[in-house]
Coordinates of C-alpha atoms in Angstrom, one line a residue:
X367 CA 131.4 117.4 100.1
X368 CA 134.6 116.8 101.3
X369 CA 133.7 119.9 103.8
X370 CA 131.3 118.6 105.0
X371 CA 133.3 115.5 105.8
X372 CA 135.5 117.4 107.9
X373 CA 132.3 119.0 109.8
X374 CA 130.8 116.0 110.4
X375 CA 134.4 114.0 111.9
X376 CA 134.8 117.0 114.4
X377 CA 131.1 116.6 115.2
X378 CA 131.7 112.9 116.2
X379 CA 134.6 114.0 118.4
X380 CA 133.7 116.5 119.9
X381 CA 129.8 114.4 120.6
X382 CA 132.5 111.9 121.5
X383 CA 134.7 113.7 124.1
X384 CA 131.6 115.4 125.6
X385 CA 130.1 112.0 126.2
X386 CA 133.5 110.8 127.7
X387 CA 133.3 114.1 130.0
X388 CA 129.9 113.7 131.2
X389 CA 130.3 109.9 131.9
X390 CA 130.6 109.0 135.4
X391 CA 132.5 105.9 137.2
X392 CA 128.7 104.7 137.9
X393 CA 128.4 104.6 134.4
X394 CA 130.0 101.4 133.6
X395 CA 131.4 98.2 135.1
X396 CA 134.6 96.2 133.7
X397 CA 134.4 92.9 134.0
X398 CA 137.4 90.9 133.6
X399 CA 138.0 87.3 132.1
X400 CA 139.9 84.5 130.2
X401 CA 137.1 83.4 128.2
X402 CA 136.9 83.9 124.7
X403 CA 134.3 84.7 122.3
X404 CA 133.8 81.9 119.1
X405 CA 130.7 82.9 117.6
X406 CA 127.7 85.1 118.4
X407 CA 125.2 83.4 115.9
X408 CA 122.5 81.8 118.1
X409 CA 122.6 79.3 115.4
X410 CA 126.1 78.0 116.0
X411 CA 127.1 79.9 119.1
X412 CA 127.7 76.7 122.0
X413 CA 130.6 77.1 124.7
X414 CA 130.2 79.2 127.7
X415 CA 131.4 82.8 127.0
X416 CA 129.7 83.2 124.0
X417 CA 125.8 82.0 125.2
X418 CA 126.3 84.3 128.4
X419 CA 127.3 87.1 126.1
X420 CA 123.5 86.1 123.8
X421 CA 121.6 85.6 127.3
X422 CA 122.5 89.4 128.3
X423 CA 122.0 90.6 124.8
X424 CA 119.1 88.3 123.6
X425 CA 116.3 86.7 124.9
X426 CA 113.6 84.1 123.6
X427 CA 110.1 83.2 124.6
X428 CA 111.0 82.0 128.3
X429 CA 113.5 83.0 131.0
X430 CA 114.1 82.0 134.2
X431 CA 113.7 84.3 136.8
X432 CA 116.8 85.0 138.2
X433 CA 118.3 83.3 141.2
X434 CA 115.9 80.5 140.4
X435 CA 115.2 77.4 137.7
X436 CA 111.7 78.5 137.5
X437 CA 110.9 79.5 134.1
X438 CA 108.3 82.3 132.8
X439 CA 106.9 84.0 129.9
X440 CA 109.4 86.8 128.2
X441 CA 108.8 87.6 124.5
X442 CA 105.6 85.2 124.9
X443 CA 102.9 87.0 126.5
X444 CA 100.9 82.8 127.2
X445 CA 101.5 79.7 125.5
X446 CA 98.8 76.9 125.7
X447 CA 100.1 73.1 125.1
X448 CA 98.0 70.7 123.2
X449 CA 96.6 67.3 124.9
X450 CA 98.5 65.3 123.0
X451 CA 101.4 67.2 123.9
X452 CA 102.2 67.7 120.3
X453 CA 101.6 71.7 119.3
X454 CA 102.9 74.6 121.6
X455 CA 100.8 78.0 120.2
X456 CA 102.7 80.6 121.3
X457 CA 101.0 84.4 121.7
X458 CA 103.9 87.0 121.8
X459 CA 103.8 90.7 123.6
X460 CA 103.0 93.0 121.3
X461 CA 105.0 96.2 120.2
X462 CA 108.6 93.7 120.5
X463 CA 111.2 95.3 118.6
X464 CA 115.2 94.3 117.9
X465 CA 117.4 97.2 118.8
X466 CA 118.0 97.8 115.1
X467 CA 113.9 98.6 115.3
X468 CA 112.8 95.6 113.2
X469 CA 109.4 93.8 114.6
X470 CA 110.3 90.6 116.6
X471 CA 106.9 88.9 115.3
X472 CA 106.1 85.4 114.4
X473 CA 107.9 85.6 111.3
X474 CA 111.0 86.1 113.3
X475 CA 109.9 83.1 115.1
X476 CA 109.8 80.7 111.9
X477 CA 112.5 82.1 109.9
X478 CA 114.7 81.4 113.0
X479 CA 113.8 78.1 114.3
X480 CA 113.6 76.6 110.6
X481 CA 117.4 78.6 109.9
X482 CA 118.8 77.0 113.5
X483 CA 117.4 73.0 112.0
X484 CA 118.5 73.9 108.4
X485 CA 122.2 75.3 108.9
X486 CA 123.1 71.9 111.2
X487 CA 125.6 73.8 113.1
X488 CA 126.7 72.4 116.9
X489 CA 123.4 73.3 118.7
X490 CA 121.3 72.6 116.2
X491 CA 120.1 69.0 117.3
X492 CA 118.3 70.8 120.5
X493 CA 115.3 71.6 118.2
X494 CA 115.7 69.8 115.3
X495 CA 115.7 66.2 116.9
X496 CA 111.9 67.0 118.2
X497 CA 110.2 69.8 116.2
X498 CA 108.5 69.2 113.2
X499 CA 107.4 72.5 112.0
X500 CA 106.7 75.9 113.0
X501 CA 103.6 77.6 111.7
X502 CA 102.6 81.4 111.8
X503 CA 99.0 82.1 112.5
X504 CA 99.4 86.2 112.5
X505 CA 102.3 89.0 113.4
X506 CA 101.5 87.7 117.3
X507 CA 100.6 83.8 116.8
X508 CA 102.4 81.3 116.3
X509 CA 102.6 77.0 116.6
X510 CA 105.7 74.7 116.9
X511 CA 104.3 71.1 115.8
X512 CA 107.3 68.6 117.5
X513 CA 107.8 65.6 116.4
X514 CA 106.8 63.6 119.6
X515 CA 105.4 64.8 123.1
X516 CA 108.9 66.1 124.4
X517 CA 108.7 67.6 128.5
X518 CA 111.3 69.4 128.4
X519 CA 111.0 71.0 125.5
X520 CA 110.0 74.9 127.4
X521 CA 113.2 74.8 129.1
X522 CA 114.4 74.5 125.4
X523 CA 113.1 77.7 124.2
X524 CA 115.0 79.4 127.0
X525 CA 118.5 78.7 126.0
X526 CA 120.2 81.1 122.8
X527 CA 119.4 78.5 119.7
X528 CA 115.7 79.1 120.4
X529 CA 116.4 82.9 120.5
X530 CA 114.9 85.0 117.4
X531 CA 116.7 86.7 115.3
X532 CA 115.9 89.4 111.9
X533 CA 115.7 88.0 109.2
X534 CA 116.5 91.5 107.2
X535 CA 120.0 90.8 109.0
X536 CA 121.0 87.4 109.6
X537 CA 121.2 85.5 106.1
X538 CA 119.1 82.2 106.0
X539 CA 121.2 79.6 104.4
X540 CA 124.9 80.6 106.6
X541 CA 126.4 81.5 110.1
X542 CA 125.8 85.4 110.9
X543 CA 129.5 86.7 111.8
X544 CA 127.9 90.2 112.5
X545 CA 127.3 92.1 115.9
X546 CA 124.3 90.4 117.1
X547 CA 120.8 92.2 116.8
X548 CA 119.5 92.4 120.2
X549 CA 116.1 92.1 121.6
X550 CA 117.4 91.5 125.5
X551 CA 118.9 94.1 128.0
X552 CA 122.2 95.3 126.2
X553 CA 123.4 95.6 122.7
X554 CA 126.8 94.8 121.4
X555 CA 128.5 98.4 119.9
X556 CA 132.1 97.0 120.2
X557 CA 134.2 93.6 119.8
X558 CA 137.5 93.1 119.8
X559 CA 137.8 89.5 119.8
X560 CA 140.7 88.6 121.7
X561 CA 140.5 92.0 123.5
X562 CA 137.3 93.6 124.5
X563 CA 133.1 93.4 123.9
X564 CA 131.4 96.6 124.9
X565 CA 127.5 96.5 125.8
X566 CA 125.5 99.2 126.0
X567 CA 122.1 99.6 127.0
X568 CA 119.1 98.2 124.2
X569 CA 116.5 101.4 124.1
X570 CA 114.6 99.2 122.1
X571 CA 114.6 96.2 125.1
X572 CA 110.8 95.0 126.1
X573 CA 111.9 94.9 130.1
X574 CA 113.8 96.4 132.6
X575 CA 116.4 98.3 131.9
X576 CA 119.9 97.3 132.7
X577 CA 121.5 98.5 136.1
X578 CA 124.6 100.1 134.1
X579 CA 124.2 101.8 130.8
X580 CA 128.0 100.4 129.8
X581 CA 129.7 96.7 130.6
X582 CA 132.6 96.3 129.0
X583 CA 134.6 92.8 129.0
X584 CA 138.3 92.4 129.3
X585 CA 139.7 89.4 127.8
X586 CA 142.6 88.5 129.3
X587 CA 145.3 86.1 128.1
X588 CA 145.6 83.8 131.0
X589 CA 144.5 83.7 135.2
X590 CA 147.9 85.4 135.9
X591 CA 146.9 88.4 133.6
X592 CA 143.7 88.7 135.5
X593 CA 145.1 88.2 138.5
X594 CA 147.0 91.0 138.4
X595 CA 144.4 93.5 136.3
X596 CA 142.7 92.6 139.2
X597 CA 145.2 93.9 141.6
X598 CA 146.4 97.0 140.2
X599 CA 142.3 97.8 139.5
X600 CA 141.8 97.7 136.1
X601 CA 138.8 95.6 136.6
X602 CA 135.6 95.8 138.8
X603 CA 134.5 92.7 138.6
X604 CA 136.8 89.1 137.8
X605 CA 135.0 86.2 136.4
X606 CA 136.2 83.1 134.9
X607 CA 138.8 82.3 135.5
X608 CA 141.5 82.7 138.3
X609 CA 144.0 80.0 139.6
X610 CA 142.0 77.9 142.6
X611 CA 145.8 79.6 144.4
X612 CA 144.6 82.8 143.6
X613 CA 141.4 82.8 144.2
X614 CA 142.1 81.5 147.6
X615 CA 144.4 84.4 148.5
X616 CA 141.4 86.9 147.1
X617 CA 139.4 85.3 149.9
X618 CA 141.7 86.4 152.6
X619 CA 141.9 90.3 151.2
X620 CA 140.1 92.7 152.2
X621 CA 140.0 94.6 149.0
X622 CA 137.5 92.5 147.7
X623 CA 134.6 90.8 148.0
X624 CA 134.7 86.8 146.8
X625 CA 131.0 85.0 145.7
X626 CA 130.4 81.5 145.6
X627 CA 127.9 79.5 144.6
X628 CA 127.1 76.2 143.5
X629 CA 127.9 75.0 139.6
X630 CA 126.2 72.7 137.6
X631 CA 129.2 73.2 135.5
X632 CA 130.7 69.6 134.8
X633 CA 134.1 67.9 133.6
X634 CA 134.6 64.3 132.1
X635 CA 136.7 62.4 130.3
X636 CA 135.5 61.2 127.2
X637 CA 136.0 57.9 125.0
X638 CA 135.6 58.0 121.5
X639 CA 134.2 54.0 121.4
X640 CA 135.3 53.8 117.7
X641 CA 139.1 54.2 118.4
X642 CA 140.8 51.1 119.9
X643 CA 141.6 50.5 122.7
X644 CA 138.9 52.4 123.8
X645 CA 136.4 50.4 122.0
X646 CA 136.7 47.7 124.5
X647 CA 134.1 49.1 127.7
X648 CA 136.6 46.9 130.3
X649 CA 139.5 49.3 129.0
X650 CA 137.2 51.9 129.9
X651 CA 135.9 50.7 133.1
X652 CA 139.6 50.2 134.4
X653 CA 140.8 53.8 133.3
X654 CA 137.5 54.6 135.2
X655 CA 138.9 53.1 138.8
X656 CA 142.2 54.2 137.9
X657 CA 141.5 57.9 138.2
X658 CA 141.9 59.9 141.6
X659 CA 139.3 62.4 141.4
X660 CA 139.8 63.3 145.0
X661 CA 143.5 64.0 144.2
X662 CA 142.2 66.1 141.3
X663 CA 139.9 68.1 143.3
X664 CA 142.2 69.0 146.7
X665 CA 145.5 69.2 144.8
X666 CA 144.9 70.8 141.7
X667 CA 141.6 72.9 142.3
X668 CA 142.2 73.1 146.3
X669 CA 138.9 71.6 147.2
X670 CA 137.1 74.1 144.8
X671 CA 135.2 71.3 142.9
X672 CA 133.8 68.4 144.1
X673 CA 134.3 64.9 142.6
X674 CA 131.3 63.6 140.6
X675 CA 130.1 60.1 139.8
X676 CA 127.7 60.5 137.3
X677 CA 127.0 62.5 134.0
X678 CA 123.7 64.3 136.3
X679 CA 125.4 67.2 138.4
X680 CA 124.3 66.7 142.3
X681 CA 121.6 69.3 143.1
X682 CA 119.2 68.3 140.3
X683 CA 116.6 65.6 140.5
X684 CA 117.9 62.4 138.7
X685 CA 121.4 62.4 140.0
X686 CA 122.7 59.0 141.3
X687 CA 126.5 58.6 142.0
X688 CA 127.0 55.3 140.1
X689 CA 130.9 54.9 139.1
X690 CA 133.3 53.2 140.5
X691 CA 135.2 54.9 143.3
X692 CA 139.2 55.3 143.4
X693 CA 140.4 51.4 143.2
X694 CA 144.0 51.0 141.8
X695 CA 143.7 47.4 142.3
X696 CA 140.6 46.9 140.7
X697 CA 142.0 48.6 137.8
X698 CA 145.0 46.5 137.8
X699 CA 142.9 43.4 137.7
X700 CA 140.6 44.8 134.7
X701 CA 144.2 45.4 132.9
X702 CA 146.0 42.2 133.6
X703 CA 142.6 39.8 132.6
X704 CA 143.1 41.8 129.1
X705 CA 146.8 40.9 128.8
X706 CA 148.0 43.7 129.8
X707 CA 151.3 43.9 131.8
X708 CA 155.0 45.6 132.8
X709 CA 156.3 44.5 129.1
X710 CA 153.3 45.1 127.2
X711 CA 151.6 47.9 129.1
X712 CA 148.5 49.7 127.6
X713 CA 149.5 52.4 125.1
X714 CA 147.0 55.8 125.1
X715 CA 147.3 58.7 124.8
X716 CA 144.8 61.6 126.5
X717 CA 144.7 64.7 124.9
X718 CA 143.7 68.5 126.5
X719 CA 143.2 72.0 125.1
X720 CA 145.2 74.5 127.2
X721 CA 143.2 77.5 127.0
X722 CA 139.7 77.2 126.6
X723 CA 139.2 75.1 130.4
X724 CA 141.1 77.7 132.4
X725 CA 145.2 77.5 133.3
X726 CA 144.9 74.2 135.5
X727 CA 143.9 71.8 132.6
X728 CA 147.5 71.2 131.9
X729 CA 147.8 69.8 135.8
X730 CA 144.3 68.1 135.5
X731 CA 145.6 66.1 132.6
X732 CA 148.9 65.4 133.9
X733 CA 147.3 63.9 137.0
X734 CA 145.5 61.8 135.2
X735 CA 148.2 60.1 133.3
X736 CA 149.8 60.1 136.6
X737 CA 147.3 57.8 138.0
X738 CA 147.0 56.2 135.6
X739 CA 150.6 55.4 135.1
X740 CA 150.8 54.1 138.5
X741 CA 149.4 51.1 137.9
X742 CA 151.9 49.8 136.1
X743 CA 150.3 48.6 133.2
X744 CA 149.6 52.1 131.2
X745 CA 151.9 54.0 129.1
X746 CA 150.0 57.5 128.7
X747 CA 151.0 60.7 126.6
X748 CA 149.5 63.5 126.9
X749 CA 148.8 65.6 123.8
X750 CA 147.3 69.2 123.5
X751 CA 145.8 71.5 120.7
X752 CA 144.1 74.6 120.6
X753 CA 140.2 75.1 121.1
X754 CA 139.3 75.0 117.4
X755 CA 141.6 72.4 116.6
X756 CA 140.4 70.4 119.4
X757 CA 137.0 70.7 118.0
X758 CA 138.0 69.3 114.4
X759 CA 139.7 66.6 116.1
X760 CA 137.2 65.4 118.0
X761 CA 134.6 65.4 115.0
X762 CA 137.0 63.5 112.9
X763 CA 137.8 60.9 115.3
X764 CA 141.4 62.1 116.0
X765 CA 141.3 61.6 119.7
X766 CA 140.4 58.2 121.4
X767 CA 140.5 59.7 125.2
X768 CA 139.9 63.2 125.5
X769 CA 139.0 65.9 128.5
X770 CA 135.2 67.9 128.1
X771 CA 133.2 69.9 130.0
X772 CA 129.5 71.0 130.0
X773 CA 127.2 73.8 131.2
X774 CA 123.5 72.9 130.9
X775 CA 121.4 73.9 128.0
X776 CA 118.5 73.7 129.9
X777 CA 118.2 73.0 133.4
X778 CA 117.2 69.3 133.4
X779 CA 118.6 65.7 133.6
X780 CA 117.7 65.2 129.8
X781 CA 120.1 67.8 128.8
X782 CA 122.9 65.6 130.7
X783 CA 121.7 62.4 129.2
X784 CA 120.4 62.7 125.7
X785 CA 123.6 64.7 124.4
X786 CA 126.0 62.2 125.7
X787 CA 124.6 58.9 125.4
X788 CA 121.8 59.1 122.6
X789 CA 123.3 57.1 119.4
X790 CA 122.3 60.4 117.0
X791 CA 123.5 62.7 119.5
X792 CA 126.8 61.4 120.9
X793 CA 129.3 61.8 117.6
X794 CA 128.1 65.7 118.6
X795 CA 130.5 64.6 121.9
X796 CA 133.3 63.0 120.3
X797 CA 132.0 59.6 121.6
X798 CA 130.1 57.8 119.0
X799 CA 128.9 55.4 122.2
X800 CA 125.3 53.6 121.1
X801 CA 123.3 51.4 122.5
X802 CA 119.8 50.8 121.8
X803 CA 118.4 50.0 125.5
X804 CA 120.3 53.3 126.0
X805 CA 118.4 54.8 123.5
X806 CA 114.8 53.6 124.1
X807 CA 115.4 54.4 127.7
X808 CA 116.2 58.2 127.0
X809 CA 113.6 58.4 124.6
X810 CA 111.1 57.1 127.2
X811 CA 112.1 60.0 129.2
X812 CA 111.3 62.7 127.1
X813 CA 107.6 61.1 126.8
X814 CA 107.2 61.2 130.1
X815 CA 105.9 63.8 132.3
X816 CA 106.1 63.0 136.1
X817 CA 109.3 63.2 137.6
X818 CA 108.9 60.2 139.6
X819 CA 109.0 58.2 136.4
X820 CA 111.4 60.2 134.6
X821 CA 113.9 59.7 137.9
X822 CA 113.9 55.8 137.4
X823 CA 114.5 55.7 133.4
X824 CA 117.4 58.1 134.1
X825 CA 118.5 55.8 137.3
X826 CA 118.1 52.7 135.0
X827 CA 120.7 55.0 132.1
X828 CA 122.9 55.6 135.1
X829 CA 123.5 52.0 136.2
X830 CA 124.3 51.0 132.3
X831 CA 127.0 53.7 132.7
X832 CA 128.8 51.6 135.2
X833 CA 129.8 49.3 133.1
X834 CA 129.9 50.4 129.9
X835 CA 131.5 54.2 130.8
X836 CA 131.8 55.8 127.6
X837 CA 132.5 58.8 130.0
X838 CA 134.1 59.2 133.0
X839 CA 132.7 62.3 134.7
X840 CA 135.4 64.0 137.3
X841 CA 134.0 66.6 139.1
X842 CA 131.7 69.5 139.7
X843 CA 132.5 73.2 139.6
X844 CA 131.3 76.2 141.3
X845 CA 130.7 79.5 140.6
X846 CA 133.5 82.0 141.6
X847 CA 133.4 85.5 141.6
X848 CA 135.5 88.4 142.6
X849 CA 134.4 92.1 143.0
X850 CA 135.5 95.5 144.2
X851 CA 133.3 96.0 147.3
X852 CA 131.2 99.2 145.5
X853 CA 130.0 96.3 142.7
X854 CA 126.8 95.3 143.4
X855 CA 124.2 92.6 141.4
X856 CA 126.1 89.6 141.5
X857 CA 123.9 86.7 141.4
X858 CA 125.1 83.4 142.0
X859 CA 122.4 81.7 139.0
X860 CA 121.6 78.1 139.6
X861 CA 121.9 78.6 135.4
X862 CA 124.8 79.6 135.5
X863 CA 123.6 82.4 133.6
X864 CA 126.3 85.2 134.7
X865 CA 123.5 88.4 134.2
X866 CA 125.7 91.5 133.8
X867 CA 122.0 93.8 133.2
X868 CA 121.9 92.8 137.3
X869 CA 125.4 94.8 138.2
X870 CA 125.7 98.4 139.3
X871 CA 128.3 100.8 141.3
X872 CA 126.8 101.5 144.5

């Protein structure tokens, strides 16, 4: 046996070494960032890195064609909607398979959507705040009953909690914390967390097949590790995230070529409304004027964001710049008609994670307590813990005033609004903020269908924000990109969905 052993390990080298040989530099692109993977379970998996990874390696019922928010069918072959608005019945392609080879049926469908509702992890509240039950017909056919008539609910099924996975693999009743099985363009063969995630091409994938048969991700440390991989050429392709400094000095060389597009990539400050002071919304409303979101955008980001006024990024229909602009003074007054003053200024303290926002959120949050320091009447300290502490913390109430961001779900006001500000939905925030106008307002939404009508209930939402500001949005990113000039199949998504099956050498 053990000969054989031997045969077979020189086999696998030698296979190995042949493979390295007959590779090419077309081959594979190496894409560079500072974003970290958490978890690759569709059923818990919710920050940035880890869905893009699921949206190259999975896919669900929908997709949006890329470049665009327009959504059509991908593992569904046609979907018909009841009149009531009730019961989706789904009809799937046939001949689906997972890379492993298992059938990506209607059973898939089930086991998954009930597994996502019963194991309550961070996403989970997507489906299992509107559907009711799922309900095979055959291998092909299958209907999700919701719970009421929810419009957006398509968009839903595009994003990775809605993606299936096999049920011979993932276990029903915990988080998966294997490679994921794919059914979308690549598969993952390696992960280093910390280090590297290798993708190769998914034989078994329904579509198109990706550009390049290999990506593999670099995860860098911080921007100035990038930056320089970057420079000496150990990447093709740099995304997320260099300094704005840096990436401004990329612009001007020729070595490269920079991509831009618009993000509907958001940043706010939260308030959880159970921890005084921030329980009081005038306390709120003051920090709210007190903030210099210009200052924030040209100083620390260099004009790379734009400062935003509302929860709804600008570029999608509902948006209406409602909070109060820069106003020191106004702030001042709001402090001193609560008591506030020199000798008994307003104790906070804000709190930031260092890592998981890019290398500037250190100068974003010292900025803020510089602002608003200089009214006077706020002492502010600034406290930091890493990403997964910062996540306990905010679940158990540790932190009163704390920096966020957010990168749609679904491309659609709802996903801006119902998260934050819904009474279930909003401990999933840190905030805890309820209010049953609020509530009744966003649930109207949902039941409508016309935009026209949707537009005012979410302008109606907006205007409570004003004064109540349980959040203070900052600003809006944008996509960046850098690329050796021979890359080619970067897409600027309106998604944000960063589509590595698009990029080839030329």
């Amino acid at each position: 046996m053990k000969k054989y052993a031997i045969f077979a390990v020189t086999l696998i080298l030698l296979v190995s070494a042949v493979s390295m040989f007959a590779m090419s530099a077309k081959d594979y692109v190496i894409v560079g960032t500072t974003d970290k993977v958490t978890s690759l379970d569709p059923a818990k998996a919710y920050e940035y890195f880890s869905d893009n990874i699921l949206q190259n390696v999975m896919t669900g019922l929908v997709e949006y064609i890329p470049g665009t928010t327009k959504l059509v069918p991908a593992l569904a072959k046609s979907w018909e909607i009841s009149p009531d608005g009730l019961t989706y019945t789904f009809h799937l392609k046939s001949g689906l398979k997972f890379s492993n080879g298992d059938p990506i049926n209607a059973q898939a469908f089930k086991f998954s959507i009930d597994r996502v509702i019963r194991l309550k992890q961070n996403p989970s509240f997507l489906l299992a705040d509107v559907v009711k039950d799922v309900k095979v017909i055959d291998d092909l056919d299958f209907e999700i009953h919701l719970k009421y008539p929810f419009a957006p609910f398509i968009n839903i099924l595009a994003f990775t909690v809605s993606y299936p996975v096999d049920p011979k693999v993932y276990p029903a009743d915990k988080v998966y914390n294997g490679l994921p099985v794919a059914s979308g363009p690549y598969m993952i063969t390696k992960l280093v967390r910390g280090q590297e995630v290798e993708l190769r091409r998914n034989p078994n994938y329904y579509g198109k097949p990706a550009k390049t048969p290999i990506i593999l991700l670099k995860i860098y440390r911080a921007a100035n590790n990038l930056y320089m991989a970057l420079l000496n050429g150990e990447v093709d392709v740099a995304y997320r995230t260099l300094l704005p400094q840096q990436f401004a000095q990329i612009e001007n060389n020729p070595k490269f070529k920079v991509y831009v597009g618009k993000s509907p990539f958001i940043r706010e400050v939260v308030f959880d409304v159970n921890v005084k002071p921030f329980d009081n919304p005038r306390v709120r409303e003051a920090i709210s004027y007190a903030i210099n979101r210009k200052q924030i955008s040209t100083e620390i980001f260099k004009s790379q964001v734009v400062p935003l006024y509302t929860l709804i990024p600008d570029g999608m229909w509902g948006h209406k710049n409602v909070m109060p602009k820069y106003d020191p003074q106004k702030a001042i007054e709001i402090l001193k008609s609560l008591g506030y003053s020199k000798s008994n200024p307003l104790k906070i303290s804000l709190w930031y994670t260092p890592s998981h926002y890019g290398s500037t959120e250190s100068d974003l949050a010292l900025t803020i307590k510089n602002n608003l320091e200089a009214t006077g009447l706020v002492k502010c300290e600034v406290k930091y813990a890493e990403w997964a502490t910062y996540i306990d913390y905010w679940t158990k109430g540790v932190m009163g005033m704390f920096l966020l961001g957010w990168y749609p779900d679904y491309f659609d006001p709802d996903d801006y609004m119902w998260p934050f500000l819904e009474s279930k939905a909003s401990p999933s925030m840190g905030s805890y903020y309820s209010n049953k106008t609020v509530d009744q307002l966003l649930l109207d939404a949902r039941l409508l269908s016309d935009v026209p009508g949707r537009t005012a209930l979410y302008s109606a939402v907006q205007d409570i924000m004003v004064k109540e500001a349980p959040y203070v949005p900052l600003f809006q990113g944008e996509q960046q990109v850098v690329a050796k000039p021979e890359v080619g199949g970067i897409l600027m998504d309106p998604v944000q969905i960063f589509r590595y099956y698009l990029l080839y050498k030329k």
